[in-house]
Tab-separated table of C-alpha atoms and ligand atoms in Angstrom:
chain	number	residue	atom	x	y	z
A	1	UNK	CA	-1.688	32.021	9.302
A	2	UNK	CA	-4.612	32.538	12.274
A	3	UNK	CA	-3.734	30.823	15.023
A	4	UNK	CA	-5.187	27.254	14.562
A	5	UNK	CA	-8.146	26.971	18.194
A	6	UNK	CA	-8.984	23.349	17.548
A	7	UNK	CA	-7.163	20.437	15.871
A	8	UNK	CA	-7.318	17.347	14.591
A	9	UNK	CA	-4.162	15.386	14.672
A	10	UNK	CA	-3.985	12.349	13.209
A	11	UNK	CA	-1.902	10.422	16.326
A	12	UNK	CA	-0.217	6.736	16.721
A	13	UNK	CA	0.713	6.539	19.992
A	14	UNK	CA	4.176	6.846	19.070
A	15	UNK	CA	6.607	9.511	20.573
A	16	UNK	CA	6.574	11.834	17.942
A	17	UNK	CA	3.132	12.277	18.019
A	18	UNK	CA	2.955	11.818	21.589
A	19	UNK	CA	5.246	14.805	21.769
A	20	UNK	CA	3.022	16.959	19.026
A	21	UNK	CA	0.627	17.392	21.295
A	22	UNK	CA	2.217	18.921	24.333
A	23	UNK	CA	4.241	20.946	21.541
A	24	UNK	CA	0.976	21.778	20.055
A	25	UNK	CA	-0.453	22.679	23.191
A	26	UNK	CA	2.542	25.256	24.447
A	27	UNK	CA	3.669	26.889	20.979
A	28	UNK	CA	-0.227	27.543	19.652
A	29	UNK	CA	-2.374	27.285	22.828
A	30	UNK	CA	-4.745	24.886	20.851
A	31	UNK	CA	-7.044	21.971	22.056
A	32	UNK	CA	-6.258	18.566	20.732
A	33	UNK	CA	-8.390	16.151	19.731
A	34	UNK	CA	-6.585	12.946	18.671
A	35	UNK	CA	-7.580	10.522	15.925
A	36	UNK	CA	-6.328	6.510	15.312
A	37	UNK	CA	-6.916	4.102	12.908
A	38	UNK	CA	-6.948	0.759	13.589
A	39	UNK	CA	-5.697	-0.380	10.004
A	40	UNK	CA	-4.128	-3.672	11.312
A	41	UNK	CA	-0.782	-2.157	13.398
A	42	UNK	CA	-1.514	-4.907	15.789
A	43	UNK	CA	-1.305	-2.535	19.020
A	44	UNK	CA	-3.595	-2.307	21.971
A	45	UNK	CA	-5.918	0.917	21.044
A	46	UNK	CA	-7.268	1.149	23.891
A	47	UNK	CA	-3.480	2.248	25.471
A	48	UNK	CA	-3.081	4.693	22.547
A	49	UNK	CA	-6.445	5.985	23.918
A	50	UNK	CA	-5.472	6.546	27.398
A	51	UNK	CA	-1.983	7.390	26.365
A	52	UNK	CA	-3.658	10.372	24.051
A	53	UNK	CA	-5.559	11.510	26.820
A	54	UNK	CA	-2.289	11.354	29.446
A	55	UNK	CA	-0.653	13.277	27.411
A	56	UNK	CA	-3.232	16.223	26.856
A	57	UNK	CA	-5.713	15.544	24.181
A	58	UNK	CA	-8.908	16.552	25.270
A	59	UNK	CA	-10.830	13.650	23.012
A	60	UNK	CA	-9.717	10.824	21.411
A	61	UNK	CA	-11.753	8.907	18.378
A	62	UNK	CA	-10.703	5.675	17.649
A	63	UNK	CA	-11.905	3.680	14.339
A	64	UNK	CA	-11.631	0.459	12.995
A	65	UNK	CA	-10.466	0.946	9.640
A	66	UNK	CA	-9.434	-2.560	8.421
A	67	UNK	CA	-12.131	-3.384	6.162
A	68	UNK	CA	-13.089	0.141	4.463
A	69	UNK	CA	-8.936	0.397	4.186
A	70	UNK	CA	-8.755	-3.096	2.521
A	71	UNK	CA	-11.549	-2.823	0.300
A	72	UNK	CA	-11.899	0.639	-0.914
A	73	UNK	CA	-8.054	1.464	-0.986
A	74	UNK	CA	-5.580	-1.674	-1.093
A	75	UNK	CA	-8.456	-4.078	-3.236
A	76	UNK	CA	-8.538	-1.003	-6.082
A	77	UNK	CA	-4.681	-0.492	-6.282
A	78	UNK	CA	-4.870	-4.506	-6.662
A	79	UNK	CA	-7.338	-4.135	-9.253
A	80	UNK	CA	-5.121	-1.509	-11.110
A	81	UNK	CA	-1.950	-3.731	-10.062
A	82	UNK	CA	-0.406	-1.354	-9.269
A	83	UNK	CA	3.038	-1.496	-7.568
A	84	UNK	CA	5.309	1.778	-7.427
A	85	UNK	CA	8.556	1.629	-9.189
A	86	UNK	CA	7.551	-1.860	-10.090
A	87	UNK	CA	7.860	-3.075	-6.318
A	88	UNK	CA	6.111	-1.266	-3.875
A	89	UNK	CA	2.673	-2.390	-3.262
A	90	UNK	CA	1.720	1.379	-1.346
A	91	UNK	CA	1.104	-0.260	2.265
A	92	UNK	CA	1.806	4.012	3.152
A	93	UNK	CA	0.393	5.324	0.497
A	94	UNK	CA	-2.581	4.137	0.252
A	95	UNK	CA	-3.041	4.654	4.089
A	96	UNK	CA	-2.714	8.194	4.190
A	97	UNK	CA	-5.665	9.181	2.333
A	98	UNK	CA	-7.710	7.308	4.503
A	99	UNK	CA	-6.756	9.036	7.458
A	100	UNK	CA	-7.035	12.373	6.087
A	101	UNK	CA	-10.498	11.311	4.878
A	102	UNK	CA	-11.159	10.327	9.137
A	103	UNK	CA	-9.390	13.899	9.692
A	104	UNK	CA	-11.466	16.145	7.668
A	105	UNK	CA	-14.676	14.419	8.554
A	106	UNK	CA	-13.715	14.885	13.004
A	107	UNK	CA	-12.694	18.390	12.018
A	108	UNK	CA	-15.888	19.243	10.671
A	109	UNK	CA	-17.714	17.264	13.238
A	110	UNK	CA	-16.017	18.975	15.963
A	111	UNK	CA	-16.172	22.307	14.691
A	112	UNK	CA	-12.327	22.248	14.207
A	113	UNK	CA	-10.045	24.648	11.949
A	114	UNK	CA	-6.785	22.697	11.626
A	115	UNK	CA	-5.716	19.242	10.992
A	116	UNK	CA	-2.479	18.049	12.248
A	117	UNK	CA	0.396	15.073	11.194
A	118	UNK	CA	3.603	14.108	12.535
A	119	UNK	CA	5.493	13.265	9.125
A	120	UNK	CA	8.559	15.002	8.326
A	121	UNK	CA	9.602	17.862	5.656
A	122	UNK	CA	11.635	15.315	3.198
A	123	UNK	CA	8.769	12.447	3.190
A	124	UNK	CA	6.362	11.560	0.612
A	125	UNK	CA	3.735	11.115	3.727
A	126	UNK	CA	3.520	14.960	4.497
A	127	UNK	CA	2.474	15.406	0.505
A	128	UNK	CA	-0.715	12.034	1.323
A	129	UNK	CA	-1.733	14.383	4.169
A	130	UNK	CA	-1.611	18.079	3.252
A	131	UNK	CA	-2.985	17.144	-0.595
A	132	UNK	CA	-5.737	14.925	0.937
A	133	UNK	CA	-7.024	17.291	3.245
A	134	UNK	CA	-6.949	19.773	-0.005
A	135	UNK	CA	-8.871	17.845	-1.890
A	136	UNK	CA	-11.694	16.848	0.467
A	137	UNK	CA	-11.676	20.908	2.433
A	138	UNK	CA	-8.936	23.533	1.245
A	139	UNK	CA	-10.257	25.521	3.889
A	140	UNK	CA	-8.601	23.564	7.099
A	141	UNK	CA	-5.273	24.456	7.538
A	142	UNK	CA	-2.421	21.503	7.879
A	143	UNK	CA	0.053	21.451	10.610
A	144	UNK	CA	3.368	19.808	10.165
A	145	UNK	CA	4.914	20.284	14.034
A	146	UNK	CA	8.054	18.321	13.064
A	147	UNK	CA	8.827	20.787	9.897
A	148	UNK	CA	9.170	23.341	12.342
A	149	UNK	CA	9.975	22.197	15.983
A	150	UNK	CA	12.931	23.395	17.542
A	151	UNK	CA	14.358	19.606	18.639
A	152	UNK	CA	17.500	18.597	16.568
A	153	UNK	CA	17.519	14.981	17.554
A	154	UNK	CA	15.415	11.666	19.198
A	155	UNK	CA	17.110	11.942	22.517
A	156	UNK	CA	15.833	16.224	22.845
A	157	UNK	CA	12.263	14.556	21.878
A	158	UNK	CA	13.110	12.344	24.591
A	159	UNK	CA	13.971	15.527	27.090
A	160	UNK	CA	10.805	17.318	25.900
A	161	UNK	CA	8.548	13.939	26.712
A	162	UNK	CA	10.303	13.885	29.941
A	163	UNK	CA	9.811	17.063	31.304
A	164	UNK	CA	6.299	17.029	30.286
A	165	UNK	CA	5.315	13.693	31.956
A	166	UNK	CA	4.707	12.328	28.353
A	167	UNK	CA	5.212	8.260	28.372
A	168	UNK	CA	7.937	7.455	26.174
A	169	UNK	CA	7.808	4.315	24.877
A	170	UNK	CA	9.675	1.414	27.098
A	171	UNK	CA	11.442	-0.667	24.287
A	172	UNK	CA	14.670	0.462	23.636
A	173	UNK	CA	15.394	2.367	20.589
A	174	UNK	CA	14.238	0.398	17.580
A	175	UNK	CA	16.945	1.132	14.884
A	176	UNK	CA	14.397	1.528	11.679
A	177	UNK	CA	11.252	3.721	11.634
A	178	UNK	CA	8.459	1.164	10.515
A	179	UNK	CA	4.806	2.283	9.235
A	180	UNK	CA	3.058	-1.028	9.370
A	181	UNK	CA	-0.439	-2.228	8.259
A	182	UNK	CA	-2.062	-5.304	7.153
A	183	UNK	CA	-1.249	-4.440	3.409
A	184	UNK	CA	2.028	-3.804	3.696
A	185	UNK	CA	5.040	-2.820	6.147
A	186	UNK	CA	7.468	0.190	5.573
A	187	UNK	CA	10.648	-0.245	6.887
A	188	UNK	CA	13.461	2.386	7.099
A	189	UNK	CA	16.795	4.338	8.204
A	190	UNK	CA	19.883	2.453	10.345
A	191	UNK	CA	21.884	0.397	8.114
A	192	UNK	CA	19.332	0.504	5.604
A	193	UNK	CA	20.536	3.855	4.589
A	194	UNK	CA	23.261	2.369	2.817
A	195	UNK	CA	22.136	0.770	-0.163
A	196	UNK	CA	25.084	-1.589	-0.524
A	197	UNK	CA	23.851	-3.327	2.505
A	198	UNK	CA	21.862	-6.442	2.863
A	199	UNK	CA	19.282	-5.850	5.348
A	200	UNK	CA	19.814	-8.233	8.666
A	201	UNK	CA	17.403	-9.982	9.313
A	202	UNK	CA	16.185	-8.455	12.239
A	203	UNK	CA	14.890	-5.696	10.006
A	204	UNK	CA	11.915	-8.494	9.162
A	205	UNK	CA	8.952	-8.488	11.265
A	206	UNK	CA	6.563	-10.779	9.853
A	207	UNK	CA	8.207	-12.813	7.105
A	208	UNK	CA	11.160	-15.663	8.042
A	209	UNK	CA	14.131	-15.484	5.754
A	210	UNK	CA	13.742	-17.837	2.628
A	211	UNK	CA	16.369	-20.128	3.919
A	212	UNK	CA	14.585	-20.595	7.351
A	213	UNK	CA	11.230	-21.493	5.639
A	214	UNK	CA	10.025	-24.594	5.297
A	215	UNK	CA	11.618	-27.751	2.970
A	216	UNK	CA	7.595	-28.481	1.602
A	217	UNK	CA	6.398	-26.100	-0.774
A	218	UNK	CA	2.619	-24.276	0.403
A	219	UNK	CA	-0.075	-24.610	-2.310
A	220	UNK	CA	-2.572	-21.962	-1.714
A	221	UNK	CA	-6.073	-21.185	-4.019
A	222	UNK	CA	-7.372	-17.418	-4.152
A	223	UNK	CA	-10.918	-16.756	-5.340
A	224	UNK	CA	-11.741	-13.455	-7.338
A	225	UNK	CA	-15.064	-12.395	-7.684
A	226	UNK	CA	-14.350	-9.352	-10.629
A	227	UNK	CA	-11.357	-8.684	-9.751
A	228	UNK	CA	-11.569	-8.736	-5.635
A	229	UNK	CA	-9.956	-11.603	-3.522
A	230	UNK	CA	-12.973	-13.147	-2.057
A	231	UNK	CA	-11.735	-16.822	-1.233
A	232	UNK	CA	-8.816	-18.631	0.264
A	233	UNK	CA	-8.877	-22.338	-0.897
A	234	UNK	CA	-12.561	-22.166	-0.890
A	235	UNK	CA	-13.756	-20.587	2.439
A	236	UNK	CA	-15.235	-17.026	1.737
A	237	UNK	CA	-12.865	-14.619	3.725
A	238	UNK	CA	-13.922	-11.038	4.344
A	239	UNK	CA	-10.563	-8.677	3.474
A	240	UNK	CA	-9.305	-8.381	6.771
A	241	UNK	CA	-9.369	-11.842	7.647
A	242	UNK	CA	-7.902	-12.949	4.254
A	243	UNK	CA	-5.279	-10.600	4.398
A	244	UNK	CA	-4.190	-11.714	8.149
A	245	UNK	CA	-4.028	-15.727	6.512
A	246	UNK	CA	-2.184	-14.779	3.610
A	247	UNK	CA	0.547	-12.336	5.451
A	248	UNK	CA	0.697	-15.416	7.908
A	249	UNK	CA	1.112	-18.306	5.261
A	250	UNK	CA	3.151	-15.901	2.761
A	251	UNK	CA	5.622	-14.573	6.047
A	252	UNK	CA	6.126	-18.554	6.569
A	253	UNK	CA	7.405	-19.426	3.600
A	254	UNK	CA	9.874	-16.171	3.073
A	255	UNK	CA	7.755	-14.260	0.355
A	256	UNK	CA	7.069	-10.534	-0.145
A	257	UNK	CA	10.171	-9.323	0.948
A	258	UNK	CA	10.852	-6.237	-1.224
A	259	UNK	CA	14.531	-4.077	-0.989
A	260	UNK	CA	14.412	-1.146	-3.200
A	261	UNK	CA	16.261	2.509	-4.135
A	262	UNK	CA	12.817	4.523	-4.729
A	263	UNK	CA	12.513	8.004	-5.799
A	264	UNK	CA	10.559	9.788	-3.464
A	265	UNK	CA	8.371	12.945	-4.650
A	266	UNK	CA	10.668	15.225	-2.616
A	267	UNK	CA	13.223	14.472	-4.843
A	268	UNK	CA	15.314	12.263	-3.050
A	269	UNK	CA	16.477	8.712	-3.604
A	270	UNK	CA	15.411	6.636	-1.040
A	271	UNK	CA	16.427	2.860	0.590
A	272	UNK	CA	14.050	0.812	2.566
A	273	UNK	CA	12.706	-2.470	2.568
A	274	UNK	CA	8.790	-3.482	2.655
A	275	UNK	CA	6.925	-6.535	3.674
A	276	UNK	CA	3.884	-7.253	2.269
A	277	UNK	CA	3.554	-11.609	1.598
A	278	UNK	CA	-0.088	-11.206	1.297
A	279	UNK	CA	-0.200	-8.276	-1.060
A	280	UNK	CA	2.560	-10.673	-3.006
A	281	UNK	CA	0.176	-13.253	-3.232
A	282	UNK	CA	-2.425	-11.274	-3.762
A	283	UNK	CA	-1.230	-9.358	-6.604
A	284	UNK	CA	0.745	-12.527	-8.111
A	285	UNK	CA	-2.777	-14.343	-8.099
A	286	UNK	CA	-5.088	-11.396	-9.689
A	287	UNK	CA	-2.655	-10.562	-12.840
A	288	UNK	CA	-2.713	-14.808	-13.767
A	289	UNK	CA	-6.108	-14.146	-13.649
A	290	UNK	CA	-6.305	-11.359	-15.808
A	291	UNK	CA	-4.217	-12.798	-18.108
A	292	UNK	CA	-6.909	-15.556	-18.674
A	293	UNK	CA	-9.831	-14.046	-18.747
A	294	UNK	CA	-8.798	-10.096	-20.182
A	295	UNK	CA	-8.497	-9.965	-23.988
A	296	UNK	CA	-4.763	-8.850	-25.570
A	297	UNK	CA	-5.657	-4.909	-25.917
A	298	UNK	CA	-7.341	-4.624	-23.078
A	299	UNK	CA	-4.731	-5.790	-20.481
A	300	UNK	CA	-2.143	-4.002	-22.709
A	301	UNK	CA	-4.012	-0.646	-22.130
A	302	UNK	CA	-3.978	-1.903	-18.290
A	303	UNK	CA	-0.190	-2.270	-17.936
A	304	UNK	CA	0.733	0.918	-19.410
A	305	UNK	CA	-1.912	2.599	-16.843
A	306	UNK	CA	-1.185	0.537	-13.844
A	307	UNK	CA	1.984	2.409	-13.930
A	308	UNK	CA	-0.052	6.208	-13.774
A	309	UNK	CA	-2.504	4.611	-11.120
A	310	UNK	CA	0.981	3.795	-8.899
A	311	UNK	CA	2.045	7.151	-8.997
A	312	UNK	CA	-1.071	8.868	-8.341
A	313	UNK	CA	-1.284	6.921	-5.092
A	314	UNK	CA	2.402	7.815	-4.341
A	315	UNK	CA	2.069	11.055	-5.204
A	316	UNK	CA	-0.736	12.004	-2.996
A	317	UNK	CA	-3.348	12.290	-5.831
A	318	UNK	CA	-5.945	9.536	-4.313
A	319	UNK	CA	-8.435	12.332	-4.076
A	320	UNK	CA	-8.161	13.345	-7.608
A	321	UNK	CA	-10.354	13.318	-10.899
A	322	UNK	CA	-7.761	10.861	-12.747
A	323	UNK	CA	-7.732	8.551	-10.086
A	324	UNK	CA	-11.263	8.064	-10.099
A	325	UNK	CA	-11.454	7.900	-13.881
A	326	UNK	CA	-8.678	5.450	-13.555
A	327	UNK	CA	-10.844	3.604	-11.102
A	328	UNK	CA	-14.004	3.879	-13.723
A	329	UNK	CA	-11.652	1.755	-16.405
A	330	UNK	CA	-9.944	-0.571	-14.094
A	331	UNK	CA	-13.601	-1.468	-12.854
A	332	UNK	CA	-14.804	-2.235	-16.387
A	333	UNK	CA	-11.680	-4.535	-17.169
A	334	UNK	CA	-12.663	-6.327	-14.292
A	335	UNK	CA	-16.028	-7.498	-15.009
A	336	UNK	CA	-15.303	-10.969	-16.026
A	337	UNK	CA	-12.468	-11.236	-13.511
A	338	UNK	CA	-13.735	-14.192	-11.654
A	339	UNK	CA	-12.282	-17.343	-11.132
A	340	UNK	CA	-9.896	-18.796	-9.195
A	341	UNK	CA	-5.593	-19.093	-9.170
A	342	UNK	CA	-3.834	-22.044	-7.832
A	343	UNK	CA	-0.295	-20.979	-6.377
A	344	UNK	CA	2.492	-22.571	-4.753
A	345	UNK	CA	4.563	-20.892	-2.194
A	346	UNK	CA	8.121	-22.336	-1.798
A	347	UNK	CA	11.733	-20.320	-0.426
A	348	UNK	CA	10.387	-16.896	-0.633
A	349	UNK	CA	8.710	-17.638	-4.011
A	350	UNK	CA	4.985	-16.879	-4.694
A	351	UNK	CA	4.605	-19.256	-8.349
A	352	UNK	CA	1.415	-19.690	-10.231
A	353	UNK	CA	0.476	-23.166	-10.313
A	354	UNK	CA	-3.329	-23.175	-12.381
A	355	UNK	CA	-5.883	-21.012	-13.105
A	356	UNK	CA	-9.460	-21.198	-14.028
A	357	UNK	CA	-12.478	-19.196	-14.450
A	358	UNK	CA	-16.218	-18.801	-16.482
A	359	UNK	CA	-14.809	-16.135	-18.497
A	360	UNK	CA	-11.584	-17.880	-19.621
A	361	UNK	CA	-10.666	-16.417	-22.840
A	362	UNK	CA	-8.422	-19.852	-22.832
A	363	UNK	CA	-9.791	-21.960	-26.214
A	364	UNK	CA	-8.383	-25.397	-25.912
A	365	UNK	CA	-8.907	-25.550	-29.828
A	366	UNK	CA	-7.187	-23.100	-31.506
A	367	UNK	CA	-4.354	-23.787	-28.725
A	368	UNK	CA	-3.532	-27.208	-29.189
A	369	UNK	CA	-1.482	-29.184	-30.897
A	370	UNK	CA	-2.938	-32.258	-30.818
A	371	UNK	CA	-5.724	-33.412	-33.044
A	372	UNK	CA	-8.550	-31.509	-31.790
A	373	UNK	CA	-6.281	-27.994	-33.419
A	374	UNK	CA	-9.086	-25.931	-35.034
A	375	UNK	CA	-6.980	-23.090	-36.236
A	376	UNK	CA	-7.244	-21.820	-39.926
A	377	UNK	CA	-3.418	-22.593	-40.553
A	378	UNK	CA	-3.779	-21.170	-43.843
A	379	UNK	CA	-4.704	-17.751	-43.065
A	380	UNK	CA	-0.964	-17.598	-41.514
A	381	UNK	CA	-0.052	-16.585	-44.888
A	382	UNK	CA	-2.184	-14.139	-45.724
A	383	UNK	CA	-1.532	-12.697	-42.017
A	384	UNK	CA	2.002	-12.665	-42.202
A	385	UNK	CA	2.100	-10.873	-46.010
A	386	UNK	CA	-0.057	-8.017	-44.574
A	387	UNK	CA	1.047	-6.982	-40.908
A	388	UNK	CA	4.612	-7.296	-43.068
A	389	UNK	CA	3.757	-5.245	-45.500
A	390	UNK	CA	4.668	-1.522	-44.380
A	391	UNK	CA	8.199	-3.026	-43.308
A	392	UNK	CA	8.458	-4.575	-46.822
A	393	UNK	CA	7.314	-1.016	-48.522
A	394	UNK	CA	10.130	0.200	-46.566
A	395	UNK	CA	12.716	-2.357	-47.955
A	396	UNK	CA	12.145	-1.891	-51.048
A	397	UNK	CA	12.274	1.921	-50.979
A	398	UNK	CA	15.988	1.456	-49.656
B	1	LIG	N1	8.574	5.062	1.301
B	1	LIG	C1	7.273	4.634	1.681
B	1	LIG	C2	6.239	5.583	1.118
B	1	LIG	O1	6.563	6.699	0.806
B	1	LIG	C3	7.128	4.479	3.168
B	1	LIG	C4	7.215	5.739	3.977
B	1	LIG	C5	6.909	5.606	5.429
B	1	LIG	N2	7.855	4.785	6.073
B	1	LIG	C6	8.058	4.764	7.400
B	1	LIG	N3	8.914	3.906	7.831
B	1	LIG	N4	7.481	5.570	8.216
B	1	LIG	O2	5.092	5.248	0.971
């Protein structure tokens, strides 16, 4: 590979990135040009800014990303609901291609050949970025300093930062690594490694343990507009300010806690724990909805390929033909997705409590069992003989 002149590195503030850039600097004489996203980490990014530049970047670009993030990335994997392994609602995952789509668009602006990332070699985070940037320019190349850096362990990071004048950050050695955004949080390693253990509770940032939450259950009403949260209990919310009352009302009462063994695409089984009370409520809300207002076949179809749309987002493949075409159907289905879901929140629970909507496929009618029942009883029969019939053919041919 040419020796990358300019790059883009895709920086938190945090010391492995921190580090990347000295590293960067010495090992391939490059410039450095740093890039953040403000995607709702809740840090000062204005100190990752000077921090960037104390440490060697010659420019820094800072974006807010909340809405764009929320909207185009977190609102369609709601839309699909789709949750990895059945769990995960791809807080991570959805935020890599974002940033890669911010990389590739400073690299060009810039005039820059390389993009650069500080995940590792056995993460699923490394695939978001290098795939990403693929898909959107296969001609930058990717740089992966902590696939091939020399330093076996935190505290020789530590050395290197240290020698180099590079601020390492004052708290004292958090235990887990933690990716952390207004959709979700990502929390691994320490005693999370071992799946047998609970995680302590000090391995929650934003939610209170079920038992700690309060005695009064939390009723809470989400507007849709086709498909997208628009509402909380009436007052129009843009995403980023719905998402910051929900993860606050949701963390309260001790929901969206998620512990799971996931496969990652590297192979390897994986333990961590996520956070993500909004994205519970959120996604807990949408599918009461759809099953209202979407006809049988149609949110069938939608199960089976909320499942694909999961994996395409884990996998890396949010810049990919399916995923758009996935994006084209979920978008129909959701036409007549408006209307609003009543829930109560109570111990860590997130429990439907009404729904309503224009486009309620709900007929009072042919449900009831009352008086007003307008349903051809009859035509049971006739119903029953025929959808039997192949198993009867079968029967009898016994
Ligand atoms: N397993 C999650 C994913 O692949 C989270 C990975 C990042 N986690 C972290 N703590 N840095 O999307």
């Amino acid at each position: 590979m040419e020796t990358p002149k300019k790059v883009v590195l895709a920086y938190s503030g945090g010391l492995d990135t921190s580090v990347i850039i000295r590293w960067l600097m010495e090992n391939y004489g490059c410039e450095i040009i740093a890039f953040s996203a403000d995607v709702g980490q809740q840090e000062d990014m204005e100190e990752v800014r000077k921090k960037a530049l104390a440490t060697g970047a010659s420019k820094v670009h800072i974006y807010d990303l909340k809405e764009e993030f929320l909207r185009e990335y977190c609102f369609s994997a709601l839309k699909a609901q789709a949750l990895y392994e059945g769990k995960y609602p791809l807080g991570t995952a959805l935020n890599r291609p974002i940033i890669s789509k911010y990389l590739v668009e400073i690299a060009k602006e810039e005039g820059a050949d390389a993009i650069a990332h500080g995940a590792t070699g056995k993460g699923n985070d490394q695939v978001r970025f290098e795939v990403s940037v693929m898909a959107l320019d296969p001609n930058l190349k990717c740089l992966a300093p902590v696939r091939e850096w020399e330093f076996k362990s935190r505290e020789e990071e530590i050395e290197y930062a240290q020698k180099h004048h590079i601020p390492v950050p004052v708290t004292k050695d958090k235990p887990y690594s933690i990716d952390l955004n207004l959709w979700s949080i990502s929390i691994e390693c320490g005693v999370l490694e071992d799946p047998w253990a609970e995680p302590p509770e000090d391995a929650y940032i934003i939610t209170k343990s079920p038992q700690e939450a309060p005695r009064e259950p939390l009723y809470l009403e989400i507007g849709f507009e086709k498909g997208t949260p628009v509402s909380l209990n009436g007052e129009p919310l843009k995403p980023a300010a719905l998402m910051t009352r929900l993860n606050e009302a949701g963390g309260e009462y001790g929901v969206g806690r998620i512990d799971m063994v996931e496969n990652r695409l590297v192979g390897i089984k994986s333990r961590e724990i996520y956070e993500a009370p909004g994205a519970t409520i959120l996604y807990t809300a949408h599918r009461e909805l759809e099953h209202l207002c979407l006809e049988r076949e149609t949110f069938r179809i939608k199960e089976y390929l909320s499942v694909k749309y999961a994996e395409m987002v884990y996998y890396g493949y949010w810049f990919s033909p399916l995923r758009e075409a996935l994006d084209a159907f979920v978008n129909k289905t959701q036409e007549r997705v408006t209307g609003t879901v009543r829930l109560k929140l109570y111990k860590g629970q997130c429990i439907p409590a009404g729904r309503r909507s224009p486009h309620s496929l709900y007929d009072y009618n042919l449900a009831t069992y009352e008086a007003a029942d307008a349903f051809e009883h009859k035509a049971g029969e006739g119903f029953c003989k025929i959808w039997g019939l192949p198993l009867g053919v079968v029967a009898k041919k016994k």
